[in-house]
Short mmCIF file of C-alpha atoms and ligand atoms in Angstrom, two decimals:
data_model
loop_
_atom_site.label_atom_id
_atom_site.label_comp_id
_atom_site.label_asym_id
_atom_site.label_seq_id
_atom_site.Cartn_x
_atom_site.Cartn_y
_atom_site.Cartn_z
CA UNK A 2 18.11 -33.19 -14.64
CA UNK A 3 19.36 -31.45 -11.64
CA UNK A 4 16.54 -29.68 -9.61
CA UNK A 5 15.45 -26.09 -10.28
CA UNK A 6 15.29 -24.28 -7.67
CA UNK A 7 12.18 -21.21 -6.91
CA UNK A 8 11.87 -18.78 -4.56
CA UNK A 9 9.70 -18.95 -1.44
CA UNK A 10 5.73 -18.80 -1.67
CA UNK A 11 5.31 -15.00 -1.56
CA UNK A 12 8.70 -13.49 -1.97
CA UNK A 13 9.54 -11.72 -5.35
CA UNK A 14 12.68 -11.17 -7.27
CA UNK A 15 12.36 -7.54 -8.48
CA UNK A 16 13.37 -8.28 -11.85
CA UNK A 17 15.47 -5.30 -13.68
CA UNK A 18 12.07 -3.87 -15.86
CA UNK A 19 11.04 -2.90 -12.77
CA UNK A 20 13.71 -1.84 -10.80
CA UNK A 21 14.29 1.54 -12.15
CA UNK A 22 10.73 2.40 -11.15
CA UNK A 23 11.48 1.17 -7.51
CA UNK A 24 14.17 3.47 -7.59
CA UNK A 25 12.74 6.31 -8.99
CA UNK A 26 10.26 5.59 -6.03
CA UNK A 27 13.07 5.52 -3.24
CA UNK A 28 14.78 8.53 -4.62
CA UNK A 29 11.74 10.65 -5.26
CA UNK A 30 10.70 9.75 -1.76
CA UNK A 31 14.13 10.31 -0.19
CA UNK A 32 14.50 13.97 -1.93
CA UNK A 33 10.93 15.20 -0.34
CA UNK A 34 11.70 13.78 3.15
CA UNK A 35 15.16 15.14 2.92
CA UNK A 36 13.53 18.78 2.56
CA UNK A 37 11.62 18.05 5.08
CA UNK A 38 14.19 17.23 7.57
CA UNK A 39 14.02 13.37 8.28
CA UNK A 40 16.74 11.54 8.91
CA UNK A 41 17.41 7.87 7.72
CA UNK A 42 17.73 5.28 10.28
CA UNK A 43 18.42 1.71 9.12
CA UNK A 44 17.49 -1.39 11.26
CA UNK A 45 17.77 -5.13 11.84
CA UNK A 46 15.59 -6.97 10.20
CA UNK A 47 14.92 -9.53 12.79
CA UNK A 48 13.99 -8.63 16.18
CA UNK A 49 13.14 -10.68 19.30
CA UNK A 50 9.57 -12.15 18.95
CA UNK A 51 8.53 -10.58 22.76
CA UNK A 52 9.15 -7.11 21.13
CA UNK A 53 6.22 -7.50 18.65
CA UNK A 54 3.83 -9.27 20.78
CA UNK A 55 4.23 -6.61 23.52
CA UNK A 56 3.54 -3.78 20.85
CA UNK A 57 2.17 -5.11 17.71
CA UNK A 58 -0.64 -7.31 20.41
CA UNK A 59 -0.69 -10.48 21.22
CA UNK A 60 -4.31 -11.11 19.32
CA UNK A 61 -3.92 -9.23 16.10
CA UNK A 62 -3.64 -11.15 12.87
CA UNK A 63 -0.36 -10.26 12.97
CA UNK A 64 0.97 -11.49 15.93
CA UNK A 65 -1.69 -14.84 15.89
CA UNK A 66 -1.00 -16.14 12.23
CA UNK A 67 1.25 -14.26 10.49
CA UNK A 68 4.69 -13.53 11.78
CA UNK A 69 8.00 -15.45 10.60
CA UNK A 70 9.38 -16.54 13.76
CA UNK A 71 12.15 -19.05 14.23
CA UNK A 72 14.63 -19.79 17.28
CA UNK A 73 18.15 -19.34 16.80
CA UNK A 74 20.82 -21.82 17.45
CA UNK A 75 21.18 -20.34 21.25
CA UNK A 76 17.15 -21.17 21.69
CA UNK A 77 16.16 -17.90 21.65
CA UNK A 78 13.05 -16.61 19.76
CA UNK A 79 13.78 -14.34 17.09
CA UNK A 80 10.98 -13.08 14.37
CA UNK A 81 11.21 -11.74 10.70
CA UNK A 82 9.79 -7.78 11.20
CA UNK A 83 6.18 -7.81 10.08
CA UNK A 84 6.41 -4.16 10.09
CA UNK A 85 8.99 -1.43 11.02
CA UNK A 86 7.59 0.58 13.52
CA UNK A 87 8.34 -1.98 17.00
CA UNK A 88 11.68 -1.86 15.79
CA UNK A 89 12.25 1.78 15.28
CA UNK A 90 11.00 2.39 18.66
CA UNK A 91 13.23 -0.23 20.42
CA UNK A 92 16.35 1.19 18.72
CA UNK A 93 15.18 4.78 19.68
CA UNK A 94 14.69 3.99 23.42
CA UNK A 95 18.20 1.71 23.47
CA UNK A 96 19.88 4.83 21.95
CA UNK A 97 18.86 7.50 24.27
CA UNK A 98 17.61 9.58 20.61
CA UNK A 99 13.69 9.83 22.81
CA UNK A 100 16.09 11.39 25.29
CA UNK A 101 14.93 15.45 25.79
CA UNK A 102 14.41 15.66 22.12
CA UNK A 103 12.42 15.04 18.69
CA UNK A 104 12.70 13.01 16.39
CA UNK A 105 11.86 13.12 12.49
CA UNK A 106 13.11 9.22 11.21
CA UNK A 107 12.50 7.57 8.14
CA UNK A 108 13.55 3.71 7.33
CA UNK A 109 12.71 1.36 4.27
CA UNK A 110 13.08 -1.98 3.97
CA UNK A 111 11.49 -5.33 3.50
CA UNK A 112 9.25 -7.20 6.15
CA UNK A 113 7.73 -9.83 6.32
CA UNK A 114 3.79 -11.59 6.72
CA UNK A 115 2.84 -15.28 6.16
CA UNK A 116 -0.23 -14.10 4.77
CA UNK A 117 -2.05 -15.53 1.35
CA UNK A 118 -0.37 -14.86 -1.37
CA UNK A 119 -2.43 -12.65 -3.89
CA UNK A 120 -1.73 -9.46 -5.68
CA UNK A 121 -0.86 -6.74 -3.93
CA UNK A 122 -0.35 -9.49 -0.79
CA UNK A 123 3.18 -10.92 -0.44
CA UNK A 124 4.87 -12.75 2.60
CA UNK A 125 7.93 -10.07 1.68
CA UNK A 126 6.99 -6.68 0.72
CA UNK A 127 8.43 -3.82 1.06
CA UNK A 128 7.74 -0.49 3.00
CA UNK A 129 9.08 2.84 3.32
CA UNK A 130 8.32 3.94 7.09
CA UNK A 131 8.03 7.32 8.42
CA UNK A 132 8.62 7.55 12.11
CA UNK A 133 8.40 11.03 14.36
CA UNK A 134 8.85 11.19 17.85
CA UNK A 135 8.15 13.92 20.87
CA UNK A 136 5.32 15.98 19.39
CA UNK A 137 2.04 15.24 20.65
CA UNK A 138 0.33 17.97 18.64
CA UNK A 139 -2.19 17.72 15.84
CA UNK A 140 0.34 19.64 13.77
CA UNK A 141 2.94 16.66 13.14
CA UNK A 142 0.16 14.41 12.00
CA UNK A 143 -0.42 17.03 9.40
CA UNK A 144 3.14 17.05 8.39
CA UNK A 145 3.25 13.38 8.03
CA UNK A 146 -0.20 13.52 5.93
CA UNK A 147 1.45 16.85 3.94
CA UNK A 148 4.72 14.15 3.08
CA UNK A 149 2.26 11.21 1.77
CA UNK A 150 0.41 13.86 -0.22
CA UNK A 151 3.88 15.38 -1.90
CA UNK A 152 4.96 11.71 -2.44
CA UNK A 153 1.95 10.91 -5.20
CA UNK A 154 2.27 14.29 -6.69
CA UNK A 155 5.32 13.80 -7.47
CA UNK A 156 5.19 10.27 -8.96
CA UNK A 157 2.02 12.25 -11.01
CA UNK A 158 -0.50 10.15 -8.74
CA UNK A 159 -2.46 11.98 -7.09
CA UNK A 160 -5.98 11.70 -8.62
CA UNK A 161 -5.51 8.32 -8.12
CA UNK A 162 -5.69 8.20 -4.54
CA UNK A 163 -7.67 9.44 -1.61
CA UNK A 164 -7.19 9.64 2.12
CA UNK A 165 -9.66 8.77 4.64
CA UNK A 166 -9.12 9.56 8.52
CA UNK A 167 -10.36 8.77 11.53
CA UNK A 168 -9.55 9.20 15.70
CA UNK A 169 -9.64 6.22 17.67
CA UNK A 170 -9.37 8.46 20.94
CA UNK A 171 -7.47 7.95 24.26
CA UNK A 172 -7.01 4.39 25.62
CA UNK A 173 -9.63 4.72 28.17
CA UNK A 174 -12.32 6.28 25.67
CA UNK A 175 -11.59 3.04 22.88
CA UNK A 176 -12.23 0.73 25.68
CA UNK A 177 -15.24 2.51 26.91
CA UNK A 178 -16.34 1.78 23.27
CA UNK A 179 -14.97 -1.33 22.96
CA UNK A 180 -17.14 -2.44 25.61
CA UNK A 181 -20.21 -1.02 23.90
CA UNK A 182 -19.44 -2.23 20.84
CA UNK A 183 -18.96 -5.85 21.96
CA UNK A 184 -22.73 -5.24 23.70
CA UNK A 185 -23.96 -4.25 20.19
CA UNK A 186 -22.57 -7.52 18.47
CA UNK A 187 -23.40 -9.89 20.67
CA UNK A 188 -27.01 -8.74 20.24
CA UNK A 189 -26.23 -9.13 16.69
CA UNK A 190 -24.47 -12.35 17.01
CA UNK A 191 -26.28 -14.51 14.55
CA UNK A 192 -25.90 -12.05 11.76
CA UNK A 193 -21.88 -11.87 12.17
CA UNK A 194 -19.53 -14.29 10.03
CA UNK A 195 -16.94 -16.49 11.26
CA UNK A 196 -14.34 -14.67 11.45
CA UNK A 197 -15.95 -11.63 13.40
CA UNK A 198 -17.63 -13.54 15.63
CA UNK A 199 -13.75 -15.25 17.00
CA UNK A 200 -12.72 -11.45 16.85
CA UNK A 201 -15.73 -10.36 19.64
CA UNK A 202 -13.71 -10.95 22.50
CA UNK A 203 -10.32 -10.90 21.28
CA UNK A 204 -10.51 -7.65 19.21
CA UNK A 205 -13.89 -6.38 18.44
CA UNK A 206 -12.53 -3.16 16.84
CA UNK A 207 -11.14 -5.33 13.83
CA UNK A 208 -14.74 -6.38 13.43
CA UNK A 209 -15.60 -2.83 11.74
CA UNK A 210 -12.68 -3.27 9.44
CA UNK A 211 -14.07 -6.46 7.97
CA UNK A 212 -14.46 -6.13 4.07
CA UNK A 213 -16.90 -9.15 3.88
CA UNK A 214 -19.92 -8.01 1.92
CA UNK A 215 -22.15 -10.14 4.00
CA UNK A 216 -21.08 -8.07 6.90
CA UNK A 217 -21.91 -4.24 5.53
CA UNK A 218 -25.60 -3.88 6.81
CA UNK A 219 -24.23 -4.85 10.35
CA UNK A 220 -21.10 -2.52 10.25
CA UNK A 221 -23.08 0.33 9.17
CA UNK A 222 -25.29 0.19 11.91
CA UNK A 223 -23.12 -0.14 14.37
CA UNK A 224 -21.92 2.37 17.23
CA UNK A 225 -19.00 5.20 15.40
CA UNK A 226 -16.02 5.33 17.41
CA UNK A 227 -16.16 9.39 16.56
CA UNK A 228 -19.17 9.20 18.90
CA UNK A 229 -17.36 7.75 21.64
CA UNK A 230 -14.16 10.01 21.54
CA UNK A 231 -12.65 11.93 24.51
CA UNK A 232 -12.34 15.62 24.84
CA UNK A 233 -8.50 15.49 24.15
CA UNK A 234 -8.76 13.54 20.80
CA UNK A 235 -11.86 15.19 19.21
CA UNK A 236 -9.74 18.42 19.78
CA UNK A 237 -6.74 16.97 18.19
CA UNK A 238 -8.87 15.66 15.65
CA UNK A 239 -10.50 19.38 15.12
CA UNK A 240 -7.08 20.86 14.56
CA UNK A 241 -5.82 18.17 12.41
CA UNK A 242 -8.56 18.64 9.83
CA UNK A 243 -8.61 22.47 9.96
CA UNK A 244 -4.64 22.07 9.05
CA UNK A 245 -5.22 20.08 6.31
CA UNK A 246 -7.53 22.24 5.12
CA UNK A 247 -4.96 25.00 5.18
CA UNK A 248 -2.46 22.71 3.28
CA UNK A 249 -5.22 21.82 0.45
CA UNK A 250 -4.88 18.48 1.16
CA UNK A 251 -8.52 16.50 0.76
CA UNK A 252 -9.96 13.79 2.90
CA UNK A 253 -13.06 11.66 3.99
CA UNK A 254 -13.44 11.29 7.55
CA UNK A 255 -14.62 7.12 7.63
CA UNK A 256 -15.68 6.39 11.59
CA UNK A 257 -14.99 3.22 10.66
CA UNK A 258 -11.38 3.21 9.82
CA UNK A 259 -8.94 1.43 12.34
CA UNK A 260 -5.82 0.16 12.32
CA UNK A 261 -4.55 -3.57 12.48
CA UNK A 262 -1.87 -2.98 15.32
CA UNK A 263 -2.83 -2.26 19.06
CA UNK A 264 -0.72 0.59 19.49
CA UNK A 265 -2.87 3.32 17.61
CA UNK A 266 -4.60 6.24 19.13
CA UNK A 267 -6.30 9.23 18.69
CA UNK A 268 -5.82 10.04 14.23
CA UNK A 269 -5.55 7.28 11.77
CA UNK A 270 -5.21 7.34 8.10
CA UNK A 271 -4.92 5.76 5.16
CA UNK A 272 -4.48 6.14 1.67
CA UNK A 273 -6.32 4.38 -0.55
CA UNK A 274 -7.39 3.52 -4.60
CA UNK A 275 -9.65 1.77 -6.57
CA UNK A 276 -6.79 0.86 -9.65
CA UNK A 277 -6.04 -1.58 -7.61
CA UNK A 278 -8.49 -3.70 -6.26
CA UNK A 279 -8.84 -5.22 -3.25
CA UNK A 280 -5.60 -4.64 -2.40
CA UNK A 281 -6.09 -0.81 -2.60
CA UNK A 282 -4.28 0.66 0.83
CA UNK A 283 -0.98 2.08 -0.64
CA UNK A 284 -0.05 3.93 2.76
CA UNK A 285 -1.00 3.58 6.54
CA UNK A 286 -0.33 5.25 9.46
CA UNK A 287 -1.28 6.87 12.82
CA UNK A 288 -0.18 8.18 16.13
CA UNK A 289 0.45 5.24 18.66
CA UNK A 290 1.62 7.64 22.12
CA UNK A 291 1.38 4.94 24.53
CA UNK A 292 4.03 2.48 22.78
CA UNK A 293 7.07 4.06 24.23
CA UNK A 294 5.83 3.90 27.77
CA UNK A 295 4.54 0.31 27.21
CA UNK A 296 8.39 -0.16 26.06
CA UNK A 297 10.59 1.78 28.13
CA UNK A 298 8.21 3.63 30.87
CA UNK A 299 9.05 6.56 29.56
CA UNK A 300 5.76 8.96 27.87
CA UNK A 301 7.09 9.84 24.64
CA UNK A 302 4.35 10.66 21.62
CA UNK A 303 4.79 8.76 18.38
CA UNK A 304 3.32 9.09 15.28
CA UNK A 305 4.31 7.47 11.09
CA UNK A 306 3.09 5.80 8.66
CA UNK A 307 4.33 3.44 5.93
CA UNK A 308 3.74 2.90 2.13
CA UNK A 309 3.48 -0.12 0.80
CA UNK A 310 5.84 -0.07 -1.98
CA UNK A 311 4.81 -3.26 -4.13
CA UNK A 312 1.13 -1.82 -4.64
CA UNK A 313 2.90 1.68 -5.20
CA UNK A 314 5.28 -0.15 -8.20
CA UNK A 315 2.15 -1.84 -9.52
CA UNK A 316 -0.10 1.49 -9.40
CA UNK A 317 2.75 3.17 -11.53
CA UNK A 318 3.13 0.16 -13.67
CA UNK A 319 -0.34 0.04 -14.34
CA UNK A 320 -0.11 4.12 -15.66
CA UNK A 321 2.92 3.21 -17.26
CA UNK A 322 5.37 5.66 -16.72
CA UNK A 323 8.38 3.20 -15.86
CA UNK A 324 10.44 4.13 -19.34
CA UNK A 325 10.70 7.48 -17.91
CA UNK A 326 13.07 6.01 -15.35
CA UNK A 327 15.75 4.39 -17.66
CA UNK A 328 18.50 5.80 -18.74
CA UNK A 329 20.13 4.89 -22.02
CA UNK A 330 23.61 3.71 -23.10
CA UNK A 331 25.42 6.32 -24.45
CA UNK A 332 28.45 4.43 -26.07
CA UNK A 333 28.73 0.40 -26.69
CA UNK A 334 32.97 -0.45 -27.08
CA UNK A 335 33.07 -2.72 -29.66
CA UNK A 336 37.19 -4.26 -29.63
CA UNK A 337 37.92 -7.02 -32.22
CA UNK A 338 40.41 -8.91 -31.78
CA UNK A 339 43.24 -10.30 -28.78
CA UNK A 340 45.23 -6.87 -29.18
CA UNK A 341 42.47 -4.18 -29.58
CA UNK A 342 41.22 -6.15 -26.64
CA UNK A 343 43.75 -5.60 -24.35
CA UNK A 344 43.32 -1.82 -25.10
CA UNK A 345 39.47 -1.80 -25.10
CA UNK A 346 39.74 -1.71 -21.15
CA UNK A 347 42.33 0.51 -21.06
CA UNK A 348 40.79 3.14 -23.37
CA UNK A 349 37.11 2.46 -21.64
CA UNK A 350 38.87 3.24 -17.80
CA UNK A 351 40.30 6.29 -19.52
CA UNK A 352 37.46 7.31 -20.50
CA UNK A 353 35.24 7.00 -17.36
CA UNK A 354 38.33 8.62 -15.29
CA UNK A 355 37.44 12.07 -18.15
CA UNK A 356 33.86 11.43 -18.51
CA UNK A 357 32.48 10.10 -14.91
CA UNK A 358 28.57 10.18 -16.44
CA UNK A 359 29.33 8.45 -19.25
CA UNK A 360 27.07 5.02 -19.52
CA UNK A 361 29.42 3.35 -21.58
CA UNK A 362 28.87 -0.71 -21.88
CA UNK A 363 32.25 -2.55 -23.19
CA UNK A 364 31.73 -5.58 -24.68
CA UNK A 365 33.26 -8.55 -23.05
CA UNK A 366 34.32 -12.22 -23.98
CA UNK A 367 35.27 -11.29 -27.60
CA UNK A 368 33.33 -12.03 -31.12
CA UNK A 369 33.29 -11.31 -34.59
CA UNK A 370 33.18 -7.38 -35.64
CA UNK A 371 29.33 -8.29 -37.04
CA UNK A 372 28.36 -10.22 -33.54
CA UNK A 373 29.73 -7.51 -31.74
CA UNK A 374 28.21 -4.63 -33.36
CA UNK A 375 24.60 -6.58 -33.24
CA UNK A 376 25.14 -6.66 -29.74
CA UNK A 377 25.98 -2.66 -30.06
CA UNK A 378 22.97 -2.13 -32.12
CA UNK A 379 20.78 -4.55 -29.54
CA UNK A 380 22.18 -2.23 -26.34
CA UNK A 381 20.49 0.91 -27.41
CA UNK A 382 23.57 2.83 -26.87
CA UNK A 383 23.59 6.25 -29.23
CA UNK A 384 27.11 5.02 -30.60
CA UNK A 385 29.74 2.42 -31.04
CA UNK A 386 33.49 3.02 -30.36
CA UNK A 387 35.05 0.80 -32.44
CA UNK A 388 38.36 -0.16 -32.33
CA UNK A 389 40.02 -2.88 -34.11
CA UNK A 390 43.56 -3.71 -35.16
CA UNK A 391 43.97 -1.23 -37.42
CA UNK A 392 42.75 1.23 -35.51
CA UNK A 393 45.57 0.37 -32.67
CA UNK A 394 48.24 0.34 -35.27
CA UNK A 395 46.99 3.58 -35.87
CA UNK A 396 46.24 4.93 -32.67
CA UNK A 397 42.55 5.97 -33.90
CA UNK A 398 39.35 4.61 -33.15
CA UNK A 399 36.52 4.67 -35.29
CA UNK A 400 32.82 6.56 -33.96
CA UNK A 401 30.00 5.32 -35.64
CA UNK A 402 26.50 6.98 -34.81
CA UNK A 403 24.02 4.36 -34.41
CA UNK A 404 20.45 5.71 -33.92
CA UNK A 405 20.70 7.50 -37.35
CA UNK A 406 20.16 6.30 -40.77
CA UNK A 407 23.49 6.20 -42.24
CA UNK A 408 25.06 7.03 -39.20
CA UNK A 409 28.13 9.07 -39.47
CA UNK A 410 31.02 7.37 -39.24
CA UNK A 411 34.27 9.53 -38.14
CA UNK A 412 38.16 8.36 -36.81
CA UNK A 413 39.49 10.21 -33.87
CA UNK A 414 42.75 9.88 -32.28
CA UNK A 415 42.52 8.35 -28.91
CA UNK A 416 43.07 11.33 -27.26
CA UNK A 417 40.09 12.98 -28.58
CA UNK A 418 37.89 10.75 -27.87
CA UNK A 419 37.03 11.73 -24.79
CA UNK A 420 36.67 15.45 -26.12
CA UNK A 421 34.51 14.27 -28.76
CA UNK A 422 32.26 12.00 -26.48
CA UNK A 423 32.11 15.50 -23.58
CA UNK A 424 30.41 17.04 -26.33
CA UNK A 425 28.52 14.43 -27.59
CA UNK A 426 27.02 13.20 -24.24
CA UNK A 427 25.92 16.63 -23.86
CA UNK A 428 23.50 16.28 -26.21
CA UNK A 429 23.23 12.93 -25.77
CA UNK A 430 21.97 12.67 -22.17
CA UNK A 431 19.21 14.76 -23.14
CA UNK A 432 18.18 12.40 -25.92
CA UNK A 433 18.47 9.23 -24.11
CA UNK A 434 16.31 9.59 -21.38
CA UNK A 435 13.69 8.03 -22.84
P1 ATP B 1 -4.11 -4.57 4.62
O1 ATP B 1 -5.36 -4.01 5.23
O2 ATP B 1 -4.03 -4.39 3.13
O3 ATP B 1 -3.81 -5.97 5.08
P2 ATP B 1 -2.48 -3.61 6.76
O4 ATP B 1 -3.42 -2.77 7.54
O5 ATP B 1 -2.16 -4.98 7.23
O6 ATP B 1 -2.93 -3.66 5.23
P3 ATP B 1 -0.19 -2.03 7.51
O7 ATP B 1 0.33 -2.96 8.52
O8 ATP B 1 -0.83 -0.78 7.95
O9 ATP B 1 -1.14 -2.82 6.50
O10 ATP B 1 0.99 -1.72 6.47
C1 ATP B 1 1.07 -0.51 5.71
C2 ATP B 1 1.03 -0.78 4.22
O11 ATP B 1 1.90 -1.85 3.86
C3 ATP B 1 -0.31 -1.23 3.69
O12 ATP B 1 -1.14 -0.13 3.46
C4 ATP B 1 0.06 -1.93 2.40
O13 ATP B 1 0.27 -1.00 1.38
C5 ATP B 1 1.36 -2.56 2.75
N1 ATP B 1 1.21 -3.99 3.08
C6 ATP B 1 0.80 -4.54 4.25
N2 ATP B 1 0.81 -5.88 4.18
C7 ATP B 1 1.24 -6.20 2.93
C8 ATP B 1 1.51 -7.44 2.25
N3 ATP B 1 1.34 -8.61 2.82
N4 ATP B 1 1.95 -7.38 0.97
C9 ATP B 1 2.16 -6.18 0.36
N5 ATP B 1 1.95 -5.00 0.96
C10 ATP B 1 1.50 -5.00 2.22
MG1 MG B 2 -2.90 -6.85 6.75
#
């Protein structure tokens, strides 16, 4: 027997039962950040491997065990993005759009990690990224945090989640506390596991974000970054809460919160829930202002955050609200017969040219009149056109309700049908949407 192929370790096929709730996620997203004035931007989805060690880090998970990189057939090293935000920033500088002006972006797409496959971990997820450019103020981070926030409302969510911040300060004020951190460890040393103790010198602020239980009495004792913050970013971080205040939006400052990438500063956030386990960060983001000067030279402020769709689609799942996002069949054409054939597609063309919503399914590669109205019946489409020899002699074609006992059964002449279904879908469309 021939071989049967699978995908790769980690990568999903997003079956149809669940791709109506990804879109209903992409569109309700794309409506709010419309409104708010984003613009799409759409980008490669490999990238040259120097442009994520230079901003992702070179010793972040990341960037140590987890990218997809391969060389190309000129020798060059190219990488799978691991995340969208090195990217956006490259195209942004190599476009002149950081040039004298803002910028309010917004990208989705897949990347990819060659992490352990779990739930809620894949090696190709998805993200919808949220990118803004040129505003250093307290005010866009807000905005962003406002988006997030009108994003789970809208998919009904929002008791389900909650949002924790932080500030990890300037540069020079996380590696004044880097350096006391690393003092506190190391007098701790014995007490840290494995994995924290090869993080000490390479990047001790990961240590705090360890979820190993063995590892809670030592985190919670140790030095807060909040304690440690510069003038600049405890202001920013003043404003920033008072502004969410003013928007109703509720958080928990955690002082241990950081990020996984190098490039953060100053506010952090992350939403978070329990339905999901350990798994449970749905959305991330911060401000990272130094990553366009370590690109380009140039000081531009940067700020976004992405969602991580796949734990989004399984949060919804879980509540069960994916029917809401399919839309019913309104007619099944049922032709039986090599001459009612040949009109079926003619009459089902004329009828989307009159009637561009109608969801009309035509059935194709023949069958009896019984196999073709079980496959009618099986569609869930409100009602079959029928239309068999007679009915061509005739010029007629036969309506049969199908969600009603005894469904009515009328004959039309073709060129009321489309009349007939205007009306019908009407009513129909209203019906259907389950
Ligand atoms: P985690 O702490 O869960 O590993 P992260 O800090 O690595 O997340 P980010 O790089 O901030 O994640 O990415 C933003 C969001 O993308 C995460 O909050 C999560 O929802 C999602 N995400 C990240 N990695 C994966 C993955 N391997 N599979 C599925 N979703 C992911
Ligand atoms: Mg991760």
């Amino acid at each position: 027997m021939a071989k049967q192929f699978q995908a790769i370790r980690g990568m999903n096929d997003i079956l149809p039962v669940e791709s109506g709730l990804w879109r209903l996620i992409e569109n309700t997203f794309h409506d709010i950040l419309t409104v708010y004035d984003y613009r799409e931007i759409r980008l490669p989805i490999v990238e040259k491997t120097e442009l994520f060690k230079r901003s992702i880090g070179e010793v972040t998970d990341i960037v140590e065990k987890e990218m997809y990189t391969f060389s190309d057939r000129n020798g060059d090293s190219i990488t799978l993005r691991p995340e969208g935000t090195a990217g956006c920033v490259r195209a942004c500088i190599e476009h002149g759009l950081l040039h004298n002006q803002n910028q309010r972006l917004w990208y989705s797409g897949p990347m990819f990690r060659y992490e352990k496959p779990q739930k809620g971990r894949y090696r190709q997820f998805h993200q919808i990224g949220v990118e803004a450019y040129g505003m250093p103020g307290p005010d866009i981070d807000a905005e962003l945090i406002c988006i997030s926030a009108r994003l789970w409302q809208r998919l009904d969510i929002s008791k389900s989640v909650t949002l924790q911040i932080n500030s990890l300060g300037s540069n020079a004020a996380r590696s004044a506390y880097r350096e006391h951190l690393i003092s506190y460890f190391t007098a701790r040393y014995t007490e840290m596991d494995e994995e924290s103790k090869r993080r000490l010198h390479t990047n001790p602020l990961r240590i705090l974000d360890s979820k190993n239980p063995t590892m809670v009495a030592l985190l919670s004792e140790a030095p807060s970054l909040i304690e440690h913050l510069d003038l600049e970013s405890i202001e920013h971080f003043e404003i920033l809460k008072t502004l969410l205040n003013g928007a109703g939006v509720r958080y928990k400052i955690n002082p241990r919160l950081v990020r996984g990438l190098d490039y953060y500063c100053k506010t952090v956030f992350e939403w978070g829930t329990e339905t999901l386990g350990a798994q449970g960060a749905v959305c991330a983001g911060g401000r990272y202002d130094g990553l366009v000067r370590q690109l380009s030279g140039k000081t531009v402020s940067g700020v976004g955050f992405a969602i991580g769709l796949e734990r989004l689609v399984s949060m919804l799942a879980d509540k069960q609200t994916s029917t809401g996002t399919m839309l019913g069949l309104h007619a099944y054409l049922i032709a039986v017969g090599d001459i009612a054939n040949g009109h079926g597609l003619a009459l089902a063309e004329r009828l989307r040219d009159q009637l561009p919503d109608l969801r009309l399914r035509m059935n194709c590669s023949g069958g009896s009149f019984k196999s073709q109205f079980r496959r009618a019946d099986n569609s869930g489409a409100q009602l079959a056109l029928i239309l068999g020899e007679n009915e061509v002699y005739t010029g007629m074609v036969t309506v049969k309700l199908l969600r009603k006992v005894d469904g009515e059964q009328i004959r039309l002449p073709l060129d009321r049908v489309a009349e007939y279904l205007r009306i019908a879908i009407g009513t129909l469309s209203i019906a259907t949407e389950i």
